[in-house]
């Protein structure tokens, strides 16, 4: 069964801490997405990866294809980073249109 | 650009009622998607469209219908609302299926 698992489910940090959120998947993929869902509900795409590493501001996303694992890192975390972070993958050999989503990681950054 | 817009933001329906959730995008994207998000679960694809006049079922299509008469609009129809359809519904669009998707703000639907 094609599955996406995220860990941890919930994460509480103090402002300034380095954050890591993990995503693992069961079979080969053609692409992996990281998304952010704000407390108000809106969803924003942060990264799309098929290999290596991408960086945008304080956010870094990495993927290890052999280990079927991706991490999202946040450096110098801030209360405005508080959100649900969602991993989604497009499995190889499946429909190009279908993304399989993880359940999300709820991040709370306290001042 | 407004991006992806959805109306209404909130709606309460009685069992058996019908309604249409509206979705529009102004980015000239060919690909549009409807998802539902249930508490503690990942988003699930209901229907998608690859262009005007072309739609197909996703993972959880039962109880829903869609149409795509223009590039901009992709409405989702619930014909006989059931409590199991209580959820938050997101519409999204992309330029091509391999690109990141742009999401609308969501519609929170409760069926009582």
XYZ file of N, CA and C in Angstrom:
669
model
N 0.851 -1.188 0.000
C 0.000 0.000 0.000
C 0.888 1.239 0.000
N 0.555 2.219 -0.840
C 1.345 3.443 -0.903
C 0.976 4.366 0.248
N 1.942 4.596 1.142
C 1.650 5.381 2.334
C 2.694 6.459 2.551
N 2.259 7.507 3.240
C 3.136 8.607 3.629
C 2.994 8.784 5.134
N 4.109 8.725 5.838
C 4.098 8.871 7.296
C 4.909 10.095 7.690
N 4.361 10.902 8.582
C 5.077 12.066 9.081
C 5.342 11.909 10.570
N 6.472 12.459 10.996
C 6.768 12.491 12.420
C 7.545 13.752 12.761
N 7.353 14.315 13.965
C 6.310 13.903 14.905
C 4.943 14.409 14.465
N 3.893 13.962 15.172
C 2.544 14.483 14.886
C 2.413 15.911 15.394
N 2.981 16.144 16.585
C 2.954 17.457 17.225
C 4.353 17.817 17.682
N 4.685 19.093 17.580
C 6.013 19.556 17.964
C 5.879 20.942 18.563
N 6.401 21.114 19.777
C 6.406 22.420 20.432
C 7.854 22.856 20.615
N 8.154 24.083 20.242
C 9.530 24.589 20.319
C 9.529 25.998 20.884
N 10.692 26.401 21.357
C 10.900 27.774 21.799
C 11.466 28.575 20.626
N 11.108 29.834 20.603
C 11.604 30.716 19.544
C 13.121 30.613 19.439
N 13.609 30.495 18.231
C 15.043 30.417 17.986
C 15.557 28.999 17.800
N 14.767 28.002 18.179
C 15.218 26.620 18.064
C 15.243 26.163 16.609
N 16.076 25.152 16.358
C 16.162 24.483 15.055
C 15.128 23.364 15.037
N 14.291 23.352 13.990
C 13.177 22.412 13.912
C 13.431 21.406 12.800
N 13.103 20.143 13.043
C 13.135 19.131 11.988
C 11.821 18.369 11.978
N 11.221 18.265 10.817
C 10.004 17.480 10.605
C 10.327 16.423 9.559
N 9.888 15.190 9.815
C 10.265 14.074 8.963
C 9.087 13.521 8.176
N 9.420 12.981 6.998
C 8.423 12.357 6.126
C 9.044 11.099 5.533
N 8.372 9.969 5.672
C 8.856 8.749 5.034
C 7.728 8.153 4.200
N 8.098 7.441 3.174
C 7.100 6.894 2.254
C 7.486 5.471 1.889
N 6.508 4.745 1.367
C 6.635 3.286 1.312
C 7.302 2.771 0.034
N 7.081 3.447 -1.098
C 7.626 2.967 -2.373
C 8.190 4.155 -3.146
N 8.735 3.876 -4.331
C 9.391 4.923 -5.098
C 8.452 6.050 -5.494
N 9.028 7.247 -5.568
C 8.238 8.428 -5.905
C 8.872 9.168 -7.066
N 8.074 10.020 -7.714
C 8.620 10.903 -8.745
C 8.784 12.326 -8.215
N 8.075 12.668 -7.144
C 8.215 14.016 -6.568
C 7.650 14.026 -5.160
N 8.186 14.920 -4.342
C 7.706 15.107 -2.970
C 7.474 16.599 -2.747
N 6.367 16.917 -2.116
C 6.014 18.310 -1.823
C 5.967 18.520 -0.321
N 6.396 19.692 0.102
C 6.139 20.169 1.459
C 5.195 21.366 1.371
N 4.142 21.329 2.205
C 3.159 22.402 2.232
C 2.986 22.903 3.652
N 2.516 24.127 3.771
C 2.257 24.738 5.070
C 0.777 25.123 5.133
N 0.118 24.704 6.220
C -1.279 25.085 6.414
C -1.355 26.001 7.617
N -1.757 27.256 7.367
C -1.817 28.257 8.420
C -2.963 27.972 9.370
N -2.896 28.527 10.586
C -3.985 28.337 11.545
C -5.351 28.708 10.980
N -5.427 29.667 10.075
C -6.702 30.037 9.454
C -7.183 29.041 8.419
N -6.327 28.067 8.050
C -6.734 27.016 7.134
C -6.101 27.049 5.768
N -5.554 28.208 5.337
C -5.005 28.288 3.990
C -3.780 27.404 3.821
N -3.612 26.838 2.624
C -2.505 25.919 2.330
C -1.601 26.554 1.278
N -0.296 26.524 1.575
C 0.681 27.116 0.669
C 1.752 26.071 0.363
N 2.128 25.963 -0.894
C 3.191 25.051 -1.281
C 4.538 25.686 -0.943
N 5.403 24.932 -0.226
C 6.716 25.448 0.163
C 7.807 24.965 -0.791
N 7.851 23.668 -1.019
C 8.897 23.072 -1.847
C 8.337 21.915 -2.651
N 8.972 21.698 -3.807
C 8.793 20.440 -4.531
C 10.186 19.889 -4.812
N 10.384 18.600 -4.457
C 11.708 17.986 -4.561
C 11.614 16.665 -5.292
N 12.618 16.370 -6.089
C 12.752 15.006 -6.582
C 14.113 14.434 -6.203
N 15.040 15.294 -5.782
C 16.342 14.837 -5.307
C 17.015 15.989 -4.563
N 18.012 15.647 -3.744
C 18.885 16.654 -3.153
C 18.250 17.517 -2.095
N 18.420 18.816 -2.245
C 18.121 19.765 -1.187
C 17.659 21.080 -1.813
N 16.708 21.738 -1.145
C 16.298 23.077 -1.562
C 16.212 23.968 -0.334
N 16.491 25.266 -0.543
C 16.487 26.222 0.568
C 15.715 27.459 0.147
N 14.899 27.951 1.085
C 14.204 29.214 0.847
C 14.122 29.946 2.171
N 14.936 30.978 2.299
C 14.967 31.717 3.558
C 15.452 30.818 4.684
N 14.633 30.688 5.741
C 15.024 29.853 6.889
C 14.565 28.405 6.749
N 13.958 28.080 5.635
C 13.447 26.731 5.414
C 14.386 25.951 4.495
N 14.643 24.693 4.886
C 15.477 23.810 4.081
C 14.757 22.474 3.966
N 14.661 21.953 2.750
C 14.063 20.637 2.542
C 15.093 19.733 1.903
N 15.179 18.499 2.425
C 16.113 17.522 1.882
C 15.355 16.244 1.572
N 15.892 15.474 0.653
C 15.285 14.190 0.340
C 16.373 13.159 0.091
N 16.162 11.950 0.627
C 17.069 10.828 0.389
C 16.250 9.757 -0.302
N 16.446 9.639 -1.617
C 15.625 8.739 -2.419
C 15.842 7.280 -2.007
N 17.094 6.922 -1.734
C 17.391 5.521 -1.380
C 16.710 5.129 -0.079
N 16.689 6.049 0.886
C 16.080 5.742 2.185
C 14.593 6.079 2.229
N 14.049 6.625 1.147
C 12.625 6.984 1.066
C 12.255 7.897 2.236
N 12.981 8.994 2.339
C 12.828 9.861 3.492
C 13.126 11.309 3.102
N 12.345 12.217 3.659
C 12.577 13.643 3.462
C 12.469 14.346 4.802
N 13.214 15.440 4.942
C 13.126 16.268 6.142
C 12.896 17.721 5.751
N 12.119 18.396 6.594
C 11.938 19.845 6.480
C 12.559 20.456 7.721
N 13.507 21.354 7.526
C 14.172 22.022 8.630
C 13.779 23.497 8.646
N 13.619 24.012 9.854
C 13.397 25.453 10.029
C 14.488 25.960 10.964
N 15.286 26.895 10.485
C 16.331 27.470 11.340
C 15.778 28.721 12.019
N 16.297 29.000 13.228
C 15.894 30.195 13.976
C 14.377 30.355 13.979
N 13.684 29.353 14.502
C 12.218 29.342 14.437
C 11.606 30.561 15.121
N 10.423 30.923 14.651
C 9.724 32.117 15.102
C 8.253 31.754 15.317
N 7.567 32.428 16.238
C 6.136 32.108 16.435
C 5.305 32.134 15.154
N 5.671 32.949 14.183
C 4.898 32.979 12.938
C 5.082 31.713 12.099
N 6.045 30.848 12.483
C 6.213 29.546 11.802
C 5.187 28.528 12.295
N 4.444 28.877 13.351
C 3.440 27.958 13.892
C 2.402 27.659 12.821
N 2.252 26.380 12.499
C 1.381 25.951 11.406
C 1.396 24.425 11.369
N 0.579 23.865 10.492
C 0.667 22.441 10.190
C 1.503 22.287 8.922
N 2.498 21.413 8.968
C 3.362 21.158 7.813
C 3.008 19.788 7.245
N 2.743 19.773 5.958
C 2.212 18.587 5.293
C 3.175 18.123 4.217
N 3.438 16.836 4.216
C 4.244 16.196 3.183
C 3.298 15.493 2.204
N 3.566 15.590 0.920
C 2.740 14.912 -0.081
C 3.656 14.353 -1.152
N 3.339 13.158 -1.651
C 4.200 12.539 -2.659
C 3.387 12.095 -3.870
N 4.082 12.069 -5.001
C 3.541 11.460 -6.213
C 4.300 10.156 -6.405
N 3.591 9.038 -6.238
C 4.255 7.747 -6.345
C 4.574 7.415 -7.796
N 5.742 6.818 -8.027
C 6.157 6.422 -9.364
C 5.204 5.374 -9.911
N 4.908 5.467 -11.188
C 4.052 4.467 -11.812
C 2.577 4.694 -11.570
N 2.258 5.661 -10.742
C 0.848 5.969 -10.481
C 0.376 7.093 -11.369
N -0.803 7.584 -11.076
C -1.351 8.702 -11.846
C -0.511 9.954 -11.627
N -0.266 10.685 -12.705
C 0.449 11.958 -12.577
C -0.335 12.969 -11.766
N -1.659 12.747 -11.671
C -2.511 13.752 -11.060
C -2.729 13.527 -9.573
N -2.281 12.396 -9.082
C -2.634 12.050 -7.713
C -1.463 12.279 -6.772
N -1.705 13.102 -5.764
C -0.775 13.256 -4.658
C -1.333 12.491 -3.464
N -0.454 11.807 -2.744
C -0.826 11.153 -1.484
C -0.262 12.007 -0.357
N -1.133 12.410 0.552
C -0.764 13.365 1.600
C -0.542 12.663 2.930
N 0.453 13.146 3.683
C 0.582 12.755 5.074
C -0.456 13.471 5.918
N -0.532 13.077 7.204
C -1.540 13.651 8.084
C -1.133 15.011 8.640
N 0.131 15.370 8.438
C 0.574 16.679 8.883
C 1.265 16.650 10.235
N 2.109 17.634 10.455
C 2.787 17.853 11.739
C 2.404 19.234 12.237
N 1.803 19.288 13.425
C 1.425 20.562 14.017
C 2.602 21.137 14.789
N 3.123 22.258 14.309
C 4.249 22.937 14.951
C 3.752 24.163 15.694
N 4.127 24.254 16.968
C 3.838 25.447 17.769
C 5.175 26.003 18.248
N 5.440 27.263 17.917
C 6.660 27.924 18.362
C 6.273 28.994 19.370
N 6.744 28.830 20.585
C 6.419 29.774 21.658
C 7.463 30.878 21.753
N 7.002 32.091 22.078
C 7.961 33.219 22.189
C 8.836 33.088 23.438
N -3.652 39.433 -9.183
C -4.320 38.136 -9.354
C -4.943 37.675 -8.047
N -6.179 37.193 -8.107
C -6.828 36.673 -6.912
C -6.351 35.269 -6.596
N -5.778 34.552 -7.570
C -5.347 33.173 -7.341
C -6.527 32.225 -7.459
N -6.701 31.377 -6.443
C -7.822 30.437 -6.401
C -8.809 30.935 -5.350
N -10.054 31.125 -5.765
C -11.088 31.579 -4.840
C -12.152 30.494 -4.681
N -12.714 30.432 -3.478
C -13.763 29.457 -3.185
C -14.896 30.154 -2.456
N -16.115 29.776 -2.791
C -17.279 30.239 -2.044
C -18.259 29.083 -1.881
N -19.000 29.022 -0.764
C -18.880 29.912 0.400
C -17.715 29.497 1.287
N -17.440 30.256 2.334
C -16.414 29.897 3.303
C -16.948 28.863 4.290
N -18.209 29.002 4.657
C -18.839 28.106 5.623
C -20.243 27.780 5.131
N -20.719 26.564 5.450
C -22.103 26.233 5.105
C -22.555 25.100 6.001
N -23.809 25.196 6.455
C -24.433 24.097 7.185
C -25.579 23.590 6.336
N -25.601 22.298 6.109
C -26.647 21.666 5.306
C -27.403 20.655 6.143
N -28.653 20.431 5.782
C -29.393 19.327 6.389
C -29.219 18.089 5.505
N -29.340 16.936 6.124
C -29.233 15.667 5.391
C -30.216 15.685 4.219
N -29.717 15.310 3.053
C -30.556 15.234 1.870
C -30.576 16.481 1.010
N -30.089 17.603 1.567
C -30.039 18.825 0.768
C -28.910 18.738 -0.252
N -28.966 19.616 -1.224
C -27.894 19.661 -2.212
C -27.288 21.056 -2.236
N -26.055 21.131 -2.715
C -25.417 22.433 -2.853
C -24.236 22.326 -3.811
N -23.788 23.484 -4.268
C -22.613 23.556 -5.136
C -21.553 24.410 -4.469
N -20.352 23.856 -4.368
C -19.195 24.601 -3.890
C -18.508 25.193 -5.124
N -18.306 26.499 -5.059
C -17.731 27.173 -6.220
C -16.212 27.296 -6.082
N -15.525 27.171 -7.199
C -14.077 27.357 -7.258
C -13.736 28.062 -8.564
N -12.891 29.074 -8.458
C -12.445 29.781 -9.661
C -10.975 30.138 -9.521
N -10.259 30.123 -10.670
C -8.862 30.548 -10.662
C -8.618 31.465 -11.854
N -7.718 32.433 -11.636
C -7.447 33.422 -12.678
C -6.017 33.324 -13.192
N -5.421 32.142 -13.068
C -4.029 31.951 -13.484
C -3.935 31.194 -14.804
N -5.088 30.937 -15.435
C -5.140 30.214 -16.709
C -4.544 28.807 -16.598
N -4.724 28.198 -15.408
C -4.232 26.836 -15.213
C -5.186 25.839 -15.840
N -4.603 24.830 -16.502
C -5.456 23.782 -17.065
C -5.916 22.783 -16.011
N -5.060 22.527 -15.007
C -5.322 21.460 -14.058
C -5.971 22.016 -12.803
N -7.107 21.405 -12.445
C -7.797 21.806 -11.221
C -8.205 20.561 -10.439
N -8.288 20.713 -9.112
C -8.472 19.577 -8.210
C -9.443 19.965 -7.092
N -10.210 18.981 -6.632
C -10.995 19.120 -5.411
C -10.518 18.095 -4.395
N -10.240 18.581 -3.170
C -9.822 17.728 -2.066
C -10.784 17.907 -0.905
N -10.846 16.887 -0.047
C -11.487 17.050 1.238
C -10.464 16.745 2.328
N -10.588 17.470 3.434
C -9.689 17.285 4.565
C -10.525 16.988 5.793
N -10.369 15.781 6.332
C -11.070 15.365 7.534
C -10.110 15.452 8.715
N -10.637 15.694 9.915
C -9.764 15.866 11.087
C -8.811 14.691 11.270
N -7.527 14.985 11.430
C -6.539 13.947 11.677
C -6.174 13.109 10.471
N -6.673 13.500 9.306
C -6.395 12.721 8.080
C -5.708 13.606 7.044
N -5.020 12.958 6.113
C -4.445 13.706 5.004
C -5.507 14.098 3.995
N -5.203 15.081 3.171
C -6.144 15.474 2.122
C -6.384 14.303 1.167
N -7.627 14.191 0.731
C -7.997 13.144 -0.226
C -8.549 13.799 -1.493
N -8.128 13.277 -2.653
C -8.570 13.824 -3.937
C -9.963 13.306 -4.269
N -10.886 14.241 -4.553
C -12.263 13.863 -4.882
C -12.410 13.723 -6.404
N -12.128 14.801 -7.115
C -12.173 14.854 -8.572
C -11.055 15.772 -9.042
N -10.690 15.595 -10.299
C -9.749 16.512 -10.903
C -10.142 16.762 -12.361
N -9.529 17.808 -12.925
C -9.820 18.161 -14.318
C -8.512 18.560 -14.999
N -8.343 18.106 -16.229
C -7.118 18.426 -16.967
C -7.354 19.529 -17.998
N -8.560 20.037 -18.050
C -8.878 21.123 -18.969
C -10.378 21.239 -19.117
N -10.813 22.308 -19.755
C -12.247 22.519 -19.940
C -12.859 21.318 -20.640
N -13.946 20.814 -20.069
C -14.664 19.689 -20.639
C -14.156 18.319 -20.254
N -13.055 18.264 -19.486
C -12.445 16.971 -19.138
C -12.307 16.864 -17.623
N -13.012 15.877 -17.045
C -12.912 15.642 -15.610
C -12.738 14.145 -15.356
N -12.234 13.807 -14.180
C -12.072 12.399 -13.834
C -12.122 12.237 -12.331
N -12.448 10.986 -11.915
C -12.584 10.691 -10.493
C -11.231 10.596 -9.834
N -11.217 11.018 -8.557
C -10.047 10.826 -7.725
C -10.249 9.634 -6.819
N -9.775 9.795 -5.591
C -9.770 8.715 -4.616
C -11.132 8.480 -3.964
N -11.890 9.566 -3.727
C -13.144 9.495 -2.957
C -14.258 10.253 -3.674
N -14.694 9.805 -4.862
C -15.664 10.573 -5.642
C -17.136 10.364 -5.285
N -17.433 9.303 -4.508
C -18.837 8.955 -4.282
C -19.585 10.062 -3.554
N -20.749 10.432 -4.100
C -21.577 11.464 -3.487
C -21.326 12.853 -4.053
N -20.407 12.956 -5.012
C -20.031 14.244 -5.581
C -20.087 14.189 -7.110
N -20.268 15.379 -7.700
C -20.149 15.521 -9.146
C -19.447 16.833 -9.451
N -18.794 16.880 -10.604
C -18.113 18.102 -11.010
C -18.425 18.386 -12.474
N -18.127 19.611 -12.876
C -18.182 20.002 -14.279
C -17.075 21.005 -14.522
N -16.667 21.147 -15.763
C -15.615 22.125 -16.088
C -15.950 22.704 -17.471
N -16.817 23.692 -17.475
C -17.237 24.277 -18.749
C -16.272 25.365 -19.218
N -15.498 25.937 -18.301
C -14.509 26.955 -18.660
C -13.187 26.622 -17.991
N -12.109 27.242 -18.460
C -10.807 27.037 -17.807
C -10.820 27.548 -16.376
N -11.583 28.628 -16.120
C -11.522 29.307 -14.835
C -12.286 28.606 -13.712
N -13.410 27.950 -14.038
C -14.334 27.490 -13.000
C -14.394 25.967 -12.895
N -14.491 25.498 -11.657
C -14.542 24.050 -11.417
C -15.448 23.806 -10.213
N -16.770 23.850 -10.391
C -17.684 23.677 -9.260
C -17.818 22.208 -8.847
N -18.048 22.013 -7.547
C -18.252 20.673 -6.974
C -19.682 20.603 -6.463
N -20.410 19.596 -6.884
C -21.823 19.459 -6.549
C -22.032 18.308 -5.584
N -22.759 18.572 -4.491
C -23.218 17.534 -3.579
C -24.721 17.393 -3.799
N -25.167 16.213 -4.212
C -26.578 16.064 -4.565
C -27.457 15.735 -3.363
N -27.061 14.796 -2.541
C -27.843 14.383 -1.370
C -26.887 14.364 -0.186
N -26.819 15.484 0.507
C -25.802 15.614 1.551
C -26.000 14.574 2.653
N -24.874 14.029 3.111
C -24.862 13.040 4.188
C -23.878 13.506 5.256
N -24.089 13.099 6.518
C -23.157 13.514 7.584
C -21.704 13.160 7.281
N -21.481 12.075 6.508
C -20.106 11.678 6.166
C -19.418 12.700 5.264
N -20.174 13.630 4.708
C -19.586 14.662 3.858
C -19.211 15.924 4.638
N -19.411 15.898 5.943
C -18.913 16.975 6.790
C -17.390 16.983 6.706
N -16.841 18.100 6.262
C -15.408 18.158 6.007
C -15.026 19.587 5.619
N -13.735 19.793 5.419
C -13.265 21.033 4.819
C -12.838 20.704 3.390
N -13.341 21.467 2.447
C -13.100 21.207 1.035
C -12.156 22.261 0.464
N -11.114 21.780 -0.207
C -10.139 22.661 -0.837
C -10.131 22.428 -2.342
N -10.123 23.528 -3.056
C -9.914 23.506 -4.492
C -8.470 23.932 -4.751
N -7.844 23.372 -5.774
C -6.467 23.734 -6.105
C -6.301 23.743 -7.618
N -5.251 24.410 -8.076
C -4.970 24.411 -9.512
C -3.465 24.392 -9.729
N -3.068 23.956 -10.918
C -1.650 23.977 -11.282
C -1.530 24.138 -12.789
N -0.353 24.613 -13.195
C -0.104 24.843 -14.613
C 0.034 23.519 -15.359
N 0.724 22.576 -14.726
C 0.768 21.219 -15.248
C 0.792 20.274 -14.057
N 0.532 18.971 -14.260
C 0.324 18.079 -13.108
C 1.573 17.873 -12.266
N 2.746 18.195 -12.783
C 3.978 17.988 -12.025
C 4.387 19.223 -11.238
N 3.663 20.332 -11.405
C 3.994 21.580 -10.714
C 3.354 21.632 -9.334
N 3.885 22.494 -8.436
C 3.175 22.750 -7.172
C 1.774 23.275 -7.439
N 0.868 22.935 -6.532
C -0.513 23.352 -6.684
C -0.795 24.598 -5.847
N -1.651 25.455 -6.365
C -2.123 26.622 -5.635
C -3.488 26.286 -5.047
N -3.643 26.532 -3.751
C -4.863 26.143 -3.055
C -5.757 27.348 -2.787
N -7.062 27.111 -2.815
C -8.021 28.097 -2.355
C -8.098 28.090 -0.835
N -8.871 29.019 -0.250
C -8.935 29.158 1.207
C -9.769 28.089 1.895
N -10.523 27.306 1.149
C -11.299 26.226 1.745
C -12.742 26.607 2.029
N -13.600 25.579 2.045
C -15.006 25.711 2.445
C -15.259 24.694 3.558
N -15.708 25.195 4.709
C -16.025 24.291 5.833
C -17.494 23.947 5.752
N -17.786 22.658 5.513
C -19.163 22.189 5.336
C -19.549 21.259 6.473
N -20.699 21.535 7.068
C -21.248 20.665 8.112
C -22.607 20.161 7.644
N -22.807 18.854 7.728
C -24.099 18.253 7.358
C -24.733 17.670 8.612
N -25.912 18.197 8.954
C -26.577 17.767 10.191
C -27.861 17.001 9.891
